Short mmCIF file of C-alpha atoms and ligand atoms in Angstrom, two decimals:
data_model
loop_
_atom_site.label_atom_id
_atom_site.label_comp_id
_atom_site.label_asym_id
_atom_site.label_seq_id
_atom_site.Cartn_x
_atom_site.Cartn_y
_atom_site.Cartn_z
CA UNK A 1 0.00 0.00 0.00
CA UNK A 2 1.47 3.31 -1.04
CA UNK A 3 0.42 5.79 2.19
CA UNK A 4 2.83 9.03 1.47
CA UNK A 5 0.29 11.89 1.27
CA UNK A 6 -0.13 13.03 4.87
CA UNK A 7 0.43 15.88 6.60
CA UNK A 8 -0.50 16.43 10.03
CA UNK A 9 -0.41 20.11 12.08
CA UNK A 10 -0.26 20.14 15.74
CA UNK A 11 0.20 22.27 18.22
CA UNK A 12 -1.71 23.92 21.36
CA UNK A 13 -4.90 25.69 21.09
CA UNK A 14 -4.29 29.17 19.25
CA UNK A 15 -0.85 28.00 17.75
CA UNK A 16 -2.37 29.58 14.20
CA UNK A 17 -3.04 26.01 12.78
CA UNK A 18 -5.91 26.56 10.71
CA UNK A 19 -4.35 29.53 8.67
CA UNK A 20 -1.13 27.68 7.83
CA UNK A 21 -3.26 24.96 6.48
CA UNK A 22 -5.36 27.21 4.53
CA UNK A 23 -2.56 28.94 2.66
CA UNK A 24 -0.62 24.98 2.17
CA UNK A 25 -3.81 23.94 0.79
CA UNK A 26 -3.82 26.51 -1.94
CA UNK A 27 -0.43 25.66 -2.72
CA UNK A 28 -0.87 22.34 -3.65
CA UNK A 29 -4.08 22.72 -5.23
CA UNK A 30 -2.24 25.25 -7.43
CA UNK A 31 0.68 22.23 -8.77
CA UNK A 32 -2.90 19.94 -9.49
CA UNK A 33 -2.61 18.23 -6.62
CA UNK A 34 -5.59 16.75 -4.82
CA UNK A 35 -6.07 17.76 -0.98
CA UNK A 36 -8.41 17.04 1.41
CA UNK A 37 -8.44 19.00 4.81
CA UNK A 38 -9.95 17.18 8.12
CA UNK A 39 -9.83 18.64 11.51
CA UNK A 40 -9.83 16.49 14.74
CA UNK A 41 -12.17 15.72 16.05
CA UNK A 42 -14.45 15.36 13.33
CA UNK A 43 -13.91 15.75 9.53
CA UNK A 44 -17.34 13.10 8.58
CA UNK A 45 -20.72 12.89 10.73
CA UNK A 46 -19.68 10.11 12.97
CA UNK A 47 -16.62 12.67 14.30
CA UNK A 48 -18.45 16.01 14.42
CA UNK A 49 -21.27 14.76 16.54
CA UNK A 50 -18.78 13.13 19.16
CA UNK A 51 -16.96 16.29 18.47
CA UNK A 52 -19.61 18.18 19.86
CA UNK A 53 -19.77 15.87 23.02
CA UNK A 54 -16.26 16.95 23.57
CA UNK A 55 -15.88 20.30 23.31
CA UNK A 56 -19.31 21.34 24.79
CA UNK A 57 -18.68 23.41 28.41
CA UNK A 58 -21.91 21.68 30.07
CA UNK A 59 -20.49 18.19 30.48
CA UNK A 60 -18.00 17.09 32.86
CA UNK A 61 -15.94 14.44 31.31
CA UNK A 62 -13.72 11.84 32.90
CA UNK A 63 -10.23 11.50 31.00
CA UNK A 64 -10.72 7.85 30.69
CA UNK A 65 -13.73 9.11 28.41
CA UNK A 66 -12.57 12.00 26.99
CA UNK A 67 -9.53 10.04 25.91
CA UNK A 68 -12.15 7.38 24.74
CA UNK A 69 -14.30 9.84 22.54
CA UNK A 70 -10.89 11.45 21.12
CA UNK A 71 -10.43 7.91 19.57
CA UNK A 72 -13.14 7.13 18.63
CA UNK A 73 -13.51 10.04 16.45
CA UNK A 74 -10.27 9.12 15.27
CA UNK A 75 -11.23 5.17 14.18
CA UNK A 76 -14.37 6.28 12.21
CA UNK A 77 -12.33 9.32 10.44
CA UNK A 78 -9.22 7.20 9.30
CA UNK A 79 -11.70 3.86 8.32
CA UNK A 80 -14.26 6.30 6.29
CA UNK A 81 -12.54 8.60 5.14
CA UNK A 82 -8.71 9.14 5.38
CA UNK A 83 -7.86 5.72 4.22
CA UNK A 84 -9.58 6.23 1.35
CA UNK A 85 -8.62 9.36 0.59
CA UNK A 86 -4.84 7.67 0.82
CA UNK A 87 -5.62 5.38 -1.50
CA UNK A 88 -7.09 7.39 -4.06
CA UNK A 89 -3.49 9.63 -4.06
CA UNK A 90 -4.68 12.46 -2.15
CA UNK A 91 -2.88 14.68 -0.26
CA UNK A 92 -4.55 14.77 3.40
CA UNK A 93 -3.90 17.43 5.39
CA UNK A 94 -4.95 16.84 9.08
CA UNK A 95 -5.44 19.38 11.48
CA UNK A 96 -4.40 17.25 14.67
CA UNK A 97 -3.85 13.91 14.40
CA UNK A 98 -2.52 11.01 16.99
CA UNK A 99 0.42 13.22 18.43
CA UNK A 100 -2.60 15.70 20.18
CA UNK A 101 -3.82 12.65 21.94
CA UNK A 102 -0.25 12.36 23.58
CA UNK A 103 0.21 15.57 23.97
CA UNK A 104 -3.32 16.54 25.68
CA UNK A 105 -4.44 13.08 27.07
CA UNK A 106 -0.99 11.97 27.75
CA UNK A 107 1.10 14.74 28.85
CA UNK A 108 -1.85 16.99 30.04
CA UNK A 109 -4.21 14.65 31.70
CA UNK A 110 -1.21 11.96 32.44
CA UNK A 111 -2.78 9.08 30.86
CA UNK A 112 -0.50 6.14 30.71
CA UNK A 113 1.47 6.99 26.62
CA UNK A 114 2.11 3.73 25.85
CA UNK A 115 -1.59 3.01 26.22
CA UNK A 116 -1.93 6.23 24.29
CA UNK A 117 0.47 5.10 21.64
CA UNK A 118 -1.38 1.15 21.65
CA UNK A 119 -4.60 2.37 21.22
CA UNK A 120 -3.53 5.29 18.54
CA UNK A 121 -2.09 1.97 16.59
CA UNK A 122 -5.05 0.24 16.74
CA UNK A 123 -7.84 3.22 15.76
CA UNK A 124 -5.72 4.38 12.91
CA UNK A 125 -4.70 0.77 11.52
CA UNK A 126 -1.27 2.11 12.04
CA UNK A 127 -1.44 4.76 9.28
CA UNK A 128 0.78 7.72 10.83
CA UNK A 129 1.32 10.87 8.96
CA UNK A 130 4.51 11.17 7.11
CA UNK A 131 5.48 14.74 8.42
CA UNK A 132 4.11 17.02 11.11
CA UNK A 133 4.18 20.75 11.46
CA UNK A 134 4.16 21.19 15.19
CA UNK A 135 3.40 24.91 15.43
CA UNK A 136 4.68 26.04 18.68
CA UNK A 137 3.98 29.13 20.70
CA UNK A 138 4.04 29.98 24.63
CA UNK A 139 1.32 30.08 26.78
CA UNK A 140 1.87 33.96 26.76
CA UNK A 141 1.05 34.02 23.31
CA UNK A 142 -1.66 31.61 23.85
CA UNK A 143 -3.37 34.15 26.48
CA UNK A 144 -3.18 37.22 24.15
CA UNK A 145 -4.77 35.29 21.52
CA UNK A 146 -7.76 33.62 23.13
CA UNK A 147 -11.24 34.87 24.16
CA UNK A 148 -12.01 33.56 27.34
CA UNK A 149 -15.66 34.00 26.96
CA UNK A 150 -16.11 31.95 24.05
CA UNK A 151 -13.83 29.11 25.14
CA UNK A 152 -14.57 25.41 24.85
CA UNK A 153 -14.33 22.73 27.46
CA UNK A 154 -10.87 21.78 26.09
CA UNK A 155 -9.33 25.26 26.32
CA UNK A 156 -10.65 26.14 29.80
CA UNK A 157 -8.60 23.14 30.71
CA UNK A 158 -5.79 26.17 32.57
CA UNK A 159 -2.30 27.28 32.92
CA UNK A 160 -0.94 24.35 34.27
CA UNK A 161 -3.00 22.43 31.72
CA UNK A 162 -1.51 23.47 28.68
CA UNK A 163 2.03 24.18 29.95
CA UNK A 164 2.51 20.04 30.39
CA UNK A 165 0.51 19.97 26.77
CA UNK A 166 3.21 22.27 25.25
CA UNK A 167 5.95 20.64 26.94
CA UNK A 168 4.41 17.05 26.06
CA UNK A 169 4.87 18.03 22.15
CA UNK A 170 8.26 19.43 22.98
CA UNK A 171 9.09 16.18 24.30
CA UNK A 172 7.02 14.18 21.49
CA UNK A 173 8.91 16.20 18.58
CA UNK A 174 12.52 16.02 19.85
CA UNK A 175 13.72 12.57 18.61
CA UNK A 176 11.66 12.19 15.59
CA UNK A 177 12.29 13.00 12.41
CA UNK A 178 8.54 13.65 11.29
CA UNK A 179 8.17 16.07 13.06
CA UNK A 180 9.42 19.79 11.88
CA UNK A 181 9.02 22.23 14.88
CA UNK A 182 8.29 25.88 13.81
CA UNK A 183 8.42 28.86 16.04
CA UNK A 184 4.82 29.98 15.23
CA UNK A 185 5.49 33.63 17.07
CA UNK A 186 6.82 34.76 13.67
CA UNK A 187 4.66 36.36 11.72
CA UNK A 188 2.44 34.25 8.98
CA UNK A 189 4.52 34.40 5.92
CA UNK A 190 7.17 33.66 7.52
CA UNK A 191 6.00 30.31 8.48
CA UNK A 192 4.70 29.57 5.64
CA UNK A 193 7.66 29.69 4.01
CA UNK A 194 9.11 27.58 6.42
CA UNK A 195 6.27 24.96 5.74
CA UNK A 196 6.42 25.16 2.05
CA UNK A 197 10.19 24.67 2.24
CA UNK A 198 9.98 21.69 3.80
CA UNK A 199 7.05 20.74 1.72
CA UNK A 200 9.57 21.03 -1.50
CA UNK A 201 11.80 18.58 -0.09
CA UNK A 202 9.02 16.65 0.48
CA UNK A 203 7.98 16.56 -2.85
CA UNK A 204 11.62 16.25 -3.96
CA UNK A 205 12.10 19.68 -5.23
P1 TYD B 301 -10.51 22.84 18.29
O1 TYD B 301 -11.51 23.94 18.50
O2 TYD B 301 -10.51 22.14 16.97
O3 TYD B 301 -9.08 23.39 18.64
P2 TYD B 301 -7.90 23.80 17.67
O4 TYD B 301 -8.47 24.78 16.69
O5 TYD B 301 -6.86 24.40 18.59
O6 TYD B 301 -7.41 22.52 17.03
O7 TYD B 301 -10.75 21.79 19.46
C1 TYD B 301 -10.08 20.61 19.58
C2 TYD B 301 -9.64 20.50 21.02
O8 TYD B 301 -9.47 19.14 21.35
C3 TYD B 301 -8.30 21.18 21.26
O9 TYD B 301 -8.34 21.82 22.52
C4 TYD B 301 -7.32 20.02 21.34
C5 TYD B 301 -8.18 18.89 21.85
N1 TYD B 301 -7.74 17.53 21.48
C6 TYD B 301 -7.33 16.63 22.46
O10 TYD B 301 -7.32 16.98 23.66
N2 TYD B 301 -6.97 15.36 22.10
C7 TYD B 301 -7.04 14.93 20.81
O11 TYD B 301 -6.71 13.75 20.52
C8 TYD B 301 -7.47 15.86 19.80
C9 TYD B 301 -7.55 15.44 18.36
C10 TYD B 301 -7.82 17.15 20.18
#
């Protein structure tokens, strides 16, 4: 099976994720290339509705579920719809993918990784992205971008919260050579260039 096409962004909450993705989906679309864009979780019905689940402020979650629903979302997105998508020579950009689950269920709510890293195997049939942008920004940065009042369950997670997340992907990206770490306090272009860059290599330009 030929799996090559996918990308996967990560990075904590306000890291500028969903811009970056934007402007690499242009760019591939503009050399004819085929891309599909997901977001985690959700990206098909299944996903979105346990999405909503999630990320809504009225429930109080346990992390054995919240991990639970995380994955979940996951196994119905790769087996509908990534996979596929794979298969058919796409590109498929994700915006999170398995490395958010160690990072936020792992490092943040200090879940056991290599049950993390078991179960990510089994929900995702072992398909892993073949490079991640990890877009990383302190928590300073994180504060002057965020809105408190319109935050979702997730993000009021706090301070100390997102400080082990950060330093989980730190951690997660140091010894492997998917990952490409980008200081995402520069300004826009700037990491764009970055990404497309290593997107050229990549591509083997
Ligand atoms: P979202 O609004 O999509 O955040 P962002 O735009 O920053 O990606 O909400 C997804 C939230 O879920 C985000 O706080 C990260 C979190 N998350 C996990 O905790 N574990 C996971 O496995 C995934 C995919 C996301």
């Amino acid at each position: 099976m030929k799996i090559n096409k996918f990308i996967s962004f990560e990075g904590i909450d306000f890291s500028g994720k969903t811009t970056q993705i934007n402007i690499l989906k242009k760019k591939l679309e503009d050399l004819n290339f085929k891309v599909l864009v997901f977001r985690e979780p959700g990206g098909m019905d299944v996903a979105e509705s346990i999405r909503e689940i999630i990320l809504n402020n009225d429930f109080n979650i346990s992390r054995e579920c919240e991990m639970l629903l995380f994955l979940s979302a996951r196994a119905e997105l790769v087996d509908k719809v990534i996979k596929p998508a794979l298969l058919d020579d796409s590109f498929v950009i994700c915006d999170r993918f398995v490395d958010s689950t160690l990072a936020y269920q792992g490092y943040g709510r200090k879940i056991d990784l290599n049950l993390i890293n078991n179960l990510n195997s089994f929900v995702t049939k072992s398909i892993l992205p073949t490079k991640s942008f990890f877009l990383d920004i302190d928590l300073s940065l994180m504060d002057q971008r965020q809105n408190i009042n319109s935050n979702d369950r997730m993000e009021n997670s706090g301070k100390f919260f997102f400080n082990d997340v950060r330093n989980g992907y730190l951690e997660i990206s140091k010894n492997d050579d998917r990952f490409v770490k980008i200081d995402a306090s520069k300004s826009i272009e700037h990491i764009s260039e970055e990404i497309w860059n290593q997107m050229n290599i990549f591509l083997g330009k």
